[in-house]
mmCIF file with all atom_site columns, C-alpha atoms in Angstrom:
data_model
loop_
_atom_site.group_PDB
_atom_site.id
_atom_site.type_symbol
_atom_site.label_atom_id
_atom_site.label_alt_id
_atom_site.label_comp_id
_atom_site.label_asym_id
_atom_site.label_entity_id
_atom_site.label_seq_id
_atom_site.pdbx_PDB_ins_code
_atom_site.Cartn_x
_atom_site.Cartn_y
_atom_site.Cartn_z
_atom_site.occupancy
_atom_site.B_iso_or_equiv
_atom_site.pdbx_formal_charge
_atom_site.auth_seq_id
_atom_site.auth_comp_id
_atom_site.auth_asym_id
_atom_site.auth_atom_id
_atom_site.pdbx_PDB_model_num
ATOM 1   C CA . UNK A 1 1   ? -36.911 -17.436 -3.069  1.00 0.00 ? 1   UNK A CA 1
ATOM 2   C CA . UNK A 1 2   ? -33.701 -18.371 -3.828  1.00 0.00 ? 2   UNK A CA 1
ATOM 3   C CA . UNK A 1 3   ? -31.310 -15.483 -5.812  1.00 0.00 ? 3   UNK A CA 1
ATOM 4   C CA . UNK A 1 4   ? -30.178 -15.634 -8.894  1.00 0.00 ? 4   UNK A CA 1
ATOM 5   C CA . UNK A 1 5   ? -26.459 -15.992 -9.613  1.00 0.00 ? 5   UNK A CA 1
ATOM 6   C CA . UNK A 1 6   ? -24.666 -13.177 -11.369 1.00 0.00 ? 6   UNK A CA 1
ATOM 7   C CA . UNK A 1 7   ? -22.535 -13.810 -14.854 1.00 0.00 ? 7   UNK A CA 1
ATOM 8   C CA . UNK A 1 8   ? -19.487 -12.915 -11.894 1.00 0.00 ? 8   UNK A CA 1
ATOM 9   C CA . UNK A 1 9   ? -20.193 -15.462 -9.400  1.00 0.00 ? 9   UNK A CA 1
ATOM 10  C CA . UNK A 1 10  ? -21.014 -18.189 -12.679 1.00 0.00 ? 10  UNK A CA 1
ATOM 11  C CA . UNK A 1 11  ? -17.480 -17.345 -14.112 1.00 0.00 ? 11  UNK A CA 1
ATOM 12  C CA . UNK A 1 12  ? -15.726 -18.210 -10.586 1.00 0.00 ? 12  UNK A CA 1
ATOM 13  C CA . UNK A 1 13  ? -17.205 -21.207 -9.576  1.00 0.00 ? 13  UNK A CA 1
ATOM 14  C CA . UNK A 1 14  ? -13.622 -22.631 -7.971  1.00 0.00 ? 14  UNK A CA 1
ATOM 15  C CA . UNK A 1 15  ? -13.469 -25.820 -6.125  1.00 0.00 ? 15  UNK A CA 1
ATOM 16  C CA . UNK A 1 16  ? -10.833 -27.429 -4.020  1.00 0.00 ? 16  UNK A CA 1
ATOM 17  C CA . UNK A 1 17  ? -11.279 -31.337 -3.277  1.00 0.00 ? 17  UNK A CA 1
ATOM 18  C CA . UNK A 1 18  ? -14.557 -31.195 -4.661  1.00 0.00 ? 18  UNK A CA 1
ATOM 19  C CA . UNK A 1 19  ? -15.462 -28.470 -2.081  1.00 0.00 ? 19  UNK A CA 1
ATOM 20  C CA . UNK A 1 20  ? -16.700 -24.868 -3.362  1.00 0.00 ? 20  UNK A CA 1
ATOM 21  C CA . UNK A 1 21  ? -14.074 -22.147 -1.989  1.00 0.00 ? 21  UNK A CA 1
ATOM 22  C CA . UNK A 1 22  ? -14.745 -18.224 -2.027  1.00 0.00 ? 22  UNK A CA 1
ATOM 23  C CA . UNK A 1 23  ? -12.881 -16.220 -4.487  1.00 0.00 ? 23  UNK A CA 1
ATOM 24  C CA . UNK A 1 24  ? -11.149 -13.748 -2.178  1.00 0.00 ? 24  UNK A CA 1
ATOM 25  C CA . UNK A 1 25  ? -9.349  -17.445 -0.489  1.00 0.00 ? 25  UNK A CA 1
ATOM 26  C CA . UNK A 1 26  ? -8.721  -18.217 -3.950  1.00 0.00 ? 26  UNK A CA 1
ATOM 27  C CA . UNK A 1 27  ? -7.042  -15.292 -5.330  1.00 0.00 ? 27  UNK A CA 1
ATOM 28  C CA . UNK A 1 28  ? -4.972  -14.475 -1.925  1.00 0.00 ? 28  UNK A CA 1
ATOM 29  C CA . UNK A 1 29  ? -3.894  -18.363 -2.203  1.00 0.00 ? 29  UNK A CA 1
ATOM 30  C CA . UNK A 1 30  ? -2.495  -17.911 -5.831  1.00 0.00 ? 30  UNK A CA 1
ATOM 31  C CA . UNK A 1 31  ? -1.776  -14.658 -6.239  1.00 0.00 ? 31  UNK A CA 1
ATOM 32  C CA . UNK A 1 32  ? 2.870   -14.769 -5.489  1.00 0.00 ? 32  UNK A CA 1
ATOM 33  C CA . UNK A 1 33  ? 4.120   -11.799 -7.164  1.00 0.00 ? 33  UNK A CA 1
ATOM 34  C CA . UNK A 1 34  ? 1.121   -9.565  -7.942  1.00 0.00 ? 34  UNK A CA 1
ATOM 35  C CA . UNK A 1 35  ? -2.859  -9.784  -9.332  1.00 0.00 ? 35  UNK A CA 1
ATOM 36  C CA . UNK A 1 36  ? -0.889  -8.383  -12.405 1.00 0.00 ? 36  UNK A CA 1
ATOM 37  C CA . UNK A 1 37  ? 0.991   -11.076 -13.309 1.00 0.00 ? 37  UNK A CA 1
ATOM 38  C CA . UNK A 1 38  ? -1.947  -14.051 -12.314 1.00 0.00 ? 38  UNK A CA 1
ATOM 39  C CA . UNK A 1 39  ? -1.907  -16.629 -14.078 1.00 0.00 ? 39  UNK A CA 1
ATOM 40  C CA . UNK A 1 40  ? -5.831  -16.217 -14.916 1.00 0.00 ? 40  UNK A CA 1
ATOM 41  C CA . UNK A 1 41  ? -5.447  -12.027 -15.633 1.00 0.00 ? 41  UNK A CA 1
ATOM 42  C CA . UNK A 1 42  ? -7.563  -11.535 -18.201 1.00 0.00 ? 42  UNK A CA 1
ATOM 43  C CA . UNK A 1 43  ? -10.354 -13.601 -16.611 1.00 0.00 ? 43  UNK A CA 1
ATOM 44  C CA . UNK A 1 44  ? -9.834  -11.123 -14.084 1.00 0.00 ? 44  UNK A CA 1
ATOM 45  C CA . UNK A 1 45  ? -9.785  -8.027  -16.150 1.00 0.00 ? 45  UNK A CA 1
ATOM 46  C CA . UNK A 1 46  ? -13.295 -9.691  -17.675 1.00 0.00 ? 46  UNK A CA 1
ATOM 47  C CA . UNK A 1 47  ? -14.385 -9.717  -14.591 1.00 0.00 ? 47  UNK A CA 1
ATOM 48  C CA . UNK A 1 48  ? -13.556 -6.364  -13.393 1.00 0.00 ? 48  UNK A CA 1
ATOM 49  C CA . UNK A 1 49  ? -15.481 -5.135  -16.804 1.00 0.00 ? 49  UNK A CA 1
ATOM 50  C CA . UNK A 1 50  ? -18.636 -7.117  -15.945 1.00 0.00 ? 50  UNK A CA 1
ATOM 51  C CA . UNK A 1 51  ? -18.987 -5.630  -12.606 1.00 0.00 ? 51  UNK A CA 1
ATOM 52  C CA . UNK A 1 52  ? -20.354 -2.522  -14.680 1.00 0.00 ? 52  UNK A CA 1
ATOM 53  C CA . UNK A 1 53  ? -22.775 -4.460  -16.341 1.00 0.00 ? 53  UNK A CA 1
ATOM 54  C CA . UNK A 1 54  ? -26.485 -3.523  -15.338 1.00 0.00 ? 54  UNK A CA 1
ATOM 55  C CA . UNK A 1 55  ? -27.467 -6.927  -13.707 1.00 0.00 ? 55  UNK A CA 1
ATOM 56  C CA . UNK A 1 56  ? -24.225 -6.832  -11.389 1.00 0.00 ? 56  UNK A CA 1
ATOM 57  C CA . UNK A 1 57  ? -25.661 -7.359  -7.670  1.00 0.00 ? 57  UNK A CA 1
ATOM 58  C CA . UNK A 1 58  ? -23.682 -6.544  -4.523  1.00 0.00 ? 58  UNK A CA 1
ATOM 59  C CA . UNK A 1 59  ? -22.512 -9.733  -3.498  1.00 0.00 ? 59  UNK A CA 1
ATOM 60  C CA . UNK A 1 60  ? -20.346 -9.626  -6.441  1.00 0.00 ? 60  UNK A CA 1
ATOM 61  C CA . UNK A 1 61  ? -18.710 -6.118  -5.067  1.00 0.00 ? 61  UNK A CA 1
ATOM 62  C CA . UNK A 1 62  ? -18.394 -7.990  -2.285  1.00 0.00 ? 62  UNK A CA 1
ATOM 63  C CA . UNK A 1 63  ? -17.134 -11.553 -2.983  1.00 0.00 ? 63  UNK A CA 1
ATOM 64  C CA . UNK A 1 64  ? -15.643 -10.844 -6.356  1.00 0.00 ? 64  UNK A CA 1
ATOM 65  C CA . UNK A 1 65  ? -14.685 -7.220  -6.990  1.00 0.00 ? 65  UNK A CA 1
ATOM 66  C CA . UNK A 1 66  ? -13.566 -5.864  -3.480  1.00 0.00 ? 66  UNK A CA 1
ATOM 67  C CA . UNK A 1 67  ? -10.997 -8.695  -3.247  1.00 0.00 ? 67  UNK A CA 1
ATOM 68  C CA . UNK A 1 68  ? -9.744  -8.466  -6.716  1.00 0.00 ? 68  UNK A CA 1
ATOM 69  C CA . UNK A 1 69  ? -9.348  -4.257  -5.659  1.00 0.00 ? 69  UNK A CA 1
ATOM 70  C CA . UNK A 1 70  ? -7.681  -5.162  -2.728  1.00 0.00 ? 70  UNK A CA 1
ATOM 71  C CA . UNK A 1 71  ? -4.915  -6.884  -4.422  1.00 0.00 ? 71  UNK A CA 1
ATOM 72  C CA . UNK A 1 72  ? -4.729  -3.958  -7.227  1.00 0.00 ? 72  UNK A CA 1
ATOM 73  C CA . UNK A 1 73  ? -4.092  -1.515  -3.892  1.00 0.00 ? 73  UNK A CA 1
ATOM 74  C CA . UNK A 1 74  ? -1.561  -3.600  -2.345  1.00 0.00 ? 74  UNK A CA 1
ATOM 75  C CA . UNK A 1 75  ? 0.663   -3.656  -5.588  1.00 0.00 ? 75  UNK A CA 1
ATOM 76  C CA . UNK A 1 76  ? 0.032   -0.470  -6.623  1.00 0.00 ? 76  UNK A CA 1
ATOM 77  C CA . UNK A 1 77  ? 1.458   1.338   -3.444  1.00 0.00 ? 77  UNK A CA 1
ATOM 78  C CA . UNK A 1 78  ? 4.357   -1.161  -4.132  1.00 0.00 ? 78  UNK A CA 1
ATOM 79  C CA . UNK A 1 79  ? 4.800   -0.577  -7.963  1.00 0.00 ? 79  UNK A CA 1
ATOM 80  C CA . UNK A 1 80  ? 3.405   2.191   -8.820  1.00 0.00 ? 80  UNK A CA 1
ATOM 81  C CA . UNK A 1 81  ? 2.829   5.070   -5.990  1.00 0.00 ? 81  UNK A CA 1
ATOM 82  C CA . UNK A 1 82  ? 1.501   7.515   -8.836  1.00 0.00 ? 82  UNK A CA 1
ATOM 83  C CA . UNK A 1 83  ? -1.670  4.554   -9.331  1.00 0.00 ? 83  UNK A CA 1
ATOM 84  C CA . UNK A 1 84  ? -1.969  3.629   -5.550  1.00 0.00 ? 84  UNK A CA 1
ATOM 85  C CA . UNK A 1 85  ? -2.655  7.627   -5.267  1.00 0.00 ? 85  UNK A CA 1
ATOM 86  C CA . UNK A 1 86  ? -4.934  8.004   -7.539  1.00 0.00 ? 86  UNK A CA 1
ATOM 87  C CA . UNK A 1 87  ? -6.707  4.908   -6.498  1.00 0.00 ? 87  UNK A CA 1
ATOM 88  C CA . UNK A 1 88  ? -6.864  6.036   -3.143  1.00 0.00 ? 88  UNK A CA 1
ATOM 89  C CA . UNK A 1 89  ? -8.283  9.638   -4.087  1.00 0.00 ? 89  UNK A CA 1
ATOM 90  C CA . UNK A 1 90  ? -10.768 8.029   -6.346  1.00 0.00 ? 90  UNK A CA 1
ATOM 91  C CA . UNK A 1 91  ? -12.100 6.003   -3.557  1.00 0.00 ? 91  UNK A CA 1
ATOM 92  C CA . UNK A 1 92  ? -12.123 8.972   -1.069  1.00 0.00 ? 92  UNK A CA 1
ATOM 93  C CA . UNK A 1 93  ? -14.274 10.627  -3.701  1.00 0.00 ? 93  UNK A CA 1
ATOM 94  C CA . UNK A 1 94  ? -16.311 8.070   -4.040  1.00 0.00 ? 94  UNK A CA 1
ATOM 95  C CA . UNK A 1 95  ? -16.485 7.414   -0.151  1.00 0.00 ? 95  UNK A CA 1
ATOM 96  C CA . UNK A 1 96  ? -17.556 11.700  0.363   1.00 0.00 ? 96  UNK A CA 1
ATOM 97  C CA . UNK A 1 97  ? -20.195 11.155  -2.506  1.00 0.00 ? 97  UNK A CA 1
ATOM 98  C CA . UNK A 1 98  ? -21.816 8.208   -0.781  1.00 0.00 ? 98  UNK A CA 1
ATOM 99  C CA . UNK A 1 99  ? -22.026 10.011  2.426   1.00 0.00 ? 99  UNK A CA 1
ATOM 100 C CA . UNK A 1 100 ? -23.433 13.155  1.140   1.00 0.00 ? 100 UNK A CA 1
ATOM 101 C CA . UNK A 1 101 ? -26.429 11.016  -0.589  1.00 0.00 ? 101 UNK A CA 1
ATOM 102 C CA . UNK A 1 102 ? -27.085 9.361   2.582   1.00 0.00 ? 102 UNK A CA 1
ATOM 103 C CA . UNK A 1 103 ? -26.764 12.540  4.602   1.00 0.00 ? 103 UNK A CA 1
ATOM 104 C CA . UNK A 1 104 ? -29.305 14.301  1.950   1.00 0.00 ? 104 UNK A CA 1
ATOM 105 C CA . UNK A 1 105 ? -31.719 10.870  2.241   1.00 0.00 ? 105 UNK A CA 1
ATOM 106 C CA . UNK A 1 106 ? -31.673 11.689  6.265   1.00 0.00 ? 106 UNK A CA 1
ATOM 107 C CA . UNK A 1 107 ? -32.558 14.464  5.646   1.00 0.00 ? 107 UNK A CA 1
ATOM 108 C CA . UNK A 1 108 ? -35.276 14.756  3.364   1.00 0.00 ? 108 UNK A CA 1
ATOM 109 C CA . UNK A 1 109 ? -38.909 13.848  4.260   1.00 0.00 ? 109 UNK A CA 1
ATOM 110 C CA . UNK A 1 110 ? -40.493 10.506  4.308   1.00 0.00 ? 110 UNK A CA 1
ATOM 111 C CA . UNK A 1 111 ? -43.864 10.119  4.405   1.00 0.00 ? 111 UNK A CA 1
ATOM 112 C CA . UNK A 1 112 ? -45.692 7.391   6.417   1.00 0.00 ? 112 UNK A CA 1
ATOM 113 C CA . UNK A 1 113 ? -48.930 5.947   4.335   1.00 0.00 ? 113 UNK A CA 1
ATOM 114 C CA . UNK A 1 114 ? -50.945 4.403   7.153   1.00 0.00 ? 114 UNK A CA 1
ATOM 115 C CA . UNK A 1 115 ? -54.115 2.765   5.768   1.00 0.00 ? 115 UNK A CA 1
ATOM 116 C CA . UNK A 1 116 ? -56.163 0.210   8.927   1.00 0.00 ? 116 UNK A CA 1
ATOM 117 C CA . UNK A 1 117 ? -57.638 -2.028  5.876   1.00 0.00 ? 117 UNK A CA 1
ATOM 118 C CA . UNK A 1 118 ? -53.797 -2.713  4.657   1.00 0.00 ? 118 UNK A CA 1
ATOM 119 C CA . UNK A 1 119 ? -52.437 -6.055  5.710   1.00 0.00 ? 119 UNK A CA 1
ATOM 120 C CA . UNK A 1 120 ? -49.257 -4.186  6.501   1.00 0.00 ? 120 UNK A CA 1
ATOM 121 C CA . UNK A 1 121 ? -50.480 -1.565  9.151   1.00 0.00 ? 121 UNK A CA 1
ATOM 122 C CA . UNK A 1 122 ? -49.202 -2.996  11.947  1.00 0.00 ? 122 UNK A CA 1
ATOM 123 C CA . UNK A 1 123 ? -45.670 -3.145  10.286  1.00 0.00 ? 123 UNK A CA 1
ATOM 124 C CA . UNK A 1 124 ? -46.436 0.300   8.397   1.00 0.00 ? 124 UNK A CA 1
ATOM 125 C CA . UNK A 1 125 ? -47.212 1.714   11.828  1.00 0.00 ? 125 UNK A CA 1
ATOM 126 C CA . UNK A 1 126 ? -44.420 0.309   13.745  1.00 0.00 ? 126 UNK A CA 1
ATOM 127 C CA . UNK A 1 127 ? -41.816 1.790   10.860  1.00 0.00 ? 127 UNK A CA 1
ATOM 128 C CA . UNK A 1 128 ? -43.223 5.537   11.933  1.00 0.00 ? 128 UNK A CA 1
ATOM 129 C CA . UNK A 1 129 ? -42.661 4.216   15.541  1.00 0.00 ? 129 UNK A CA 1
ATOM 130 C CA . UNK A 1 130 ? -39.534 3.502   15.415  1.00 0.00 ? 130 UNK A CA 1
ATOM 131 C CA . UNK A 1 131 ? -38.265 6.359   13.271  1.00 0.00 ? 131 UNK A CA 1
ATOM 132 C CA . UNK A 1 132 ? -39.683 8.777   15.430  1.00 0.00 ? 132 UNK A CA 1
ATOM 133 C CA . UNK A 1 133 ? -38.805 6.571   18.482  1.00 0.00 ? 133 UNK A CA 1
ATOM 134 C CA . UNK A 1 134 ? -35.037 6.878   17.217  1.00 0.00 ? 134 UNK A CA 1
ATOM 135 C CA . UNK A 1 135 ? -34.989 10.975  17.791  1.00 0.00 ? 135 UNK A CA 1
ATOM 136 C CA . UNK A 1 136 ? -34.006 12.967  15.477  1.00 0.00 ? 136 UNK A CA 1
ATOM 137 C CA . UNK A 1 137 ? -36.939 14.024  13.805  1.00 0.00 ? 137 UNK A CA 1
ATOM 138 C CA . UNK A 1 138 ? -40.437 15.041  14.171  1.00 0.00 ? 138 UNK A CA 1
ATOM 139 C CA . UNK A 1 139 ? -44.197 14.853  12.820  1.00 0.00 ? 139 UNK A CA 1
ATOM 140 C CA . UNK A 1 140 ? -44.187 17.768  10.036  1.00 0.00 ? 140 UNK A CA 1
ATOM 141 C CA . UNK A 1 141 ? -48.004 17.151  8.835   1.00 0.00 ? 141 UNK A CA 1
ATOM 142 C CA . UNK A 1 142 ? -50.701 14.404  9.211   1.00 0.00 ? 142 UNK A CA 1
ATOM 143 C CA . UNK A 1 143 ? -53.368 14.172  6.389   1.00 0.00 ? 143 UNK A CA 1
ATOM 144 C CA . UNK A 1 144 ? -56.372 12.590  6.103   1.00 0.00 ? 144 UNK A CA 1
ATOM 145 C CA . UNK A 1 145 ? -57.942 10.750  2.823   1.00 0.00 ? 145 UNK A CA 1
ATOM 146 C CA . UNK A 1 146 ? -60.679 9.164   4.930   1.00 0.00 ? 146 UNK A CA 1
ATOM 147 C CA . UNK A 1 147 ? -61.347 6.684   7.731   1.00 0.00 ? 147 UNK A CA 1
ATOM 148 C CA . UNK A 1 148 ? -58.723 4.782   8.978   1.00 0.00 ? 148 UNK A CA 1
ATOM 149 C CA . UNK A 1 149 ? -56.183 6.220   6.294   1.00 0.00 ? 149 UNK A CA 1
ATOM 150 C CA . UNK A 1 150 ? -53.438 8.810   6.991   1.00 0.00 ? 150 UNK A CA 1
ATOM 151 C CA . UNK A 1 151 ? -50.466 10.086  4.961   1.00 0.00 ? 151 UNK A CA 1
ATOM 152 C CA . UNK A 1 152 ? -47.722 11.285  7.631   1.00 0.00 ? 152 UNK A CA 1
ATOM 153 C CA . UNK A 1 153 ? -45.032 12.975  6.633   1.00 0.00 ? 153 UNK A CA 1
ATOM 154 C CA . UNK A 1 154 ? -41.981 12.765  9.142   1.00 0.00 ? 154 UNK A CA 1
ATOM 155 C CA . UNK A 1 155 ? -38.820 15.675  8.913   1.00 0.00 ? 155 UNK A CA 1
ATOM 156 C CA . UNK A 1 156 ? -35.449 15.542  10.603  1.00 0.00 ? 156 UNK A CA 1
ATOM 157 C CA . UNK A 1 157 ? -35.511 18.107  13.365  1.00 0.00 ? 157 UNK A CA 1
ATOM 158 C CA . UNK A 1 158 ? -32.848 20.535  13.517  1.00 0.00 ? 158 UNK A CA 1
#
């Protein structure tokens, strides 16, 4: 299945000699005195406000919005050291709050739902494998809701 494209990756459909060329090629080819000053800036700025839109995906963080933030970094610690620090402290914010939610997800249980009637208990079974196969954590309970079906709950071992 084949995904969709974003509103982003629509808007910046840029070719060169009839050949499609990413975005971040395209901005660092054009951009001379800063992303400020671009010639297409407010395309930009629309873009930038789309990225908050509900249907944005994360190839257009990737291809679209982490280039265009690059570029707003590198003038900013040029231009304007008061942005390029506050920038940089929002990121590191956002950077500590990312690792604390995946440092609470490793932590907190999973559970295992094995059922030997499911198509997927071969895969559903090698998942608990190879979590418990990557240390870390152990069995916490096994439970029972009838032949061939099991509910395993898995903890990270301290």
């Amino acid at each position: 299945m084949e995904q969709r494209k974003s509103m982003i990756e629509m808007q910046w459909q840029i070719t060169e000699d009839g050949k499609l060329i990413k975005f971040s090629d395209y901005l660092d080819d054009t951009i001379q005195d800063g992303i400020s000053i671009h010639y297409m800036a407010d395309q930009l700025q629309e873009t930038l406000e789309a990225a908050s839109s509900p249907d944005a995906q994360w190839t257009d963080a990737i291809d679209y919005i982490a280039p265009i933030a690059g570029h707003i970094l590198c003038e900013a610690v040029e231009v304007d050291r008061e942005l390029y620090n506050e920038l940089v402290i929002s990121l590191k914010d956002a950077y500590v709050r990312l690792r604390e939610k995946s440092q609470e997800e490793r932590a907190a249980d999973k559970v295992f739902e094995l059922d030997r009637d499911n198509v997927d208990f071969i895969d559903d079974l090698d998942n608990l494998i190879q979590t418990l196969a990557g240390g870390g954590c152990s069995i916490k309970s096994v439970n029972s809701a009838g032949k061939g079906q099991y509910s395993i709950t898995v903890s990270e071992t301290e």
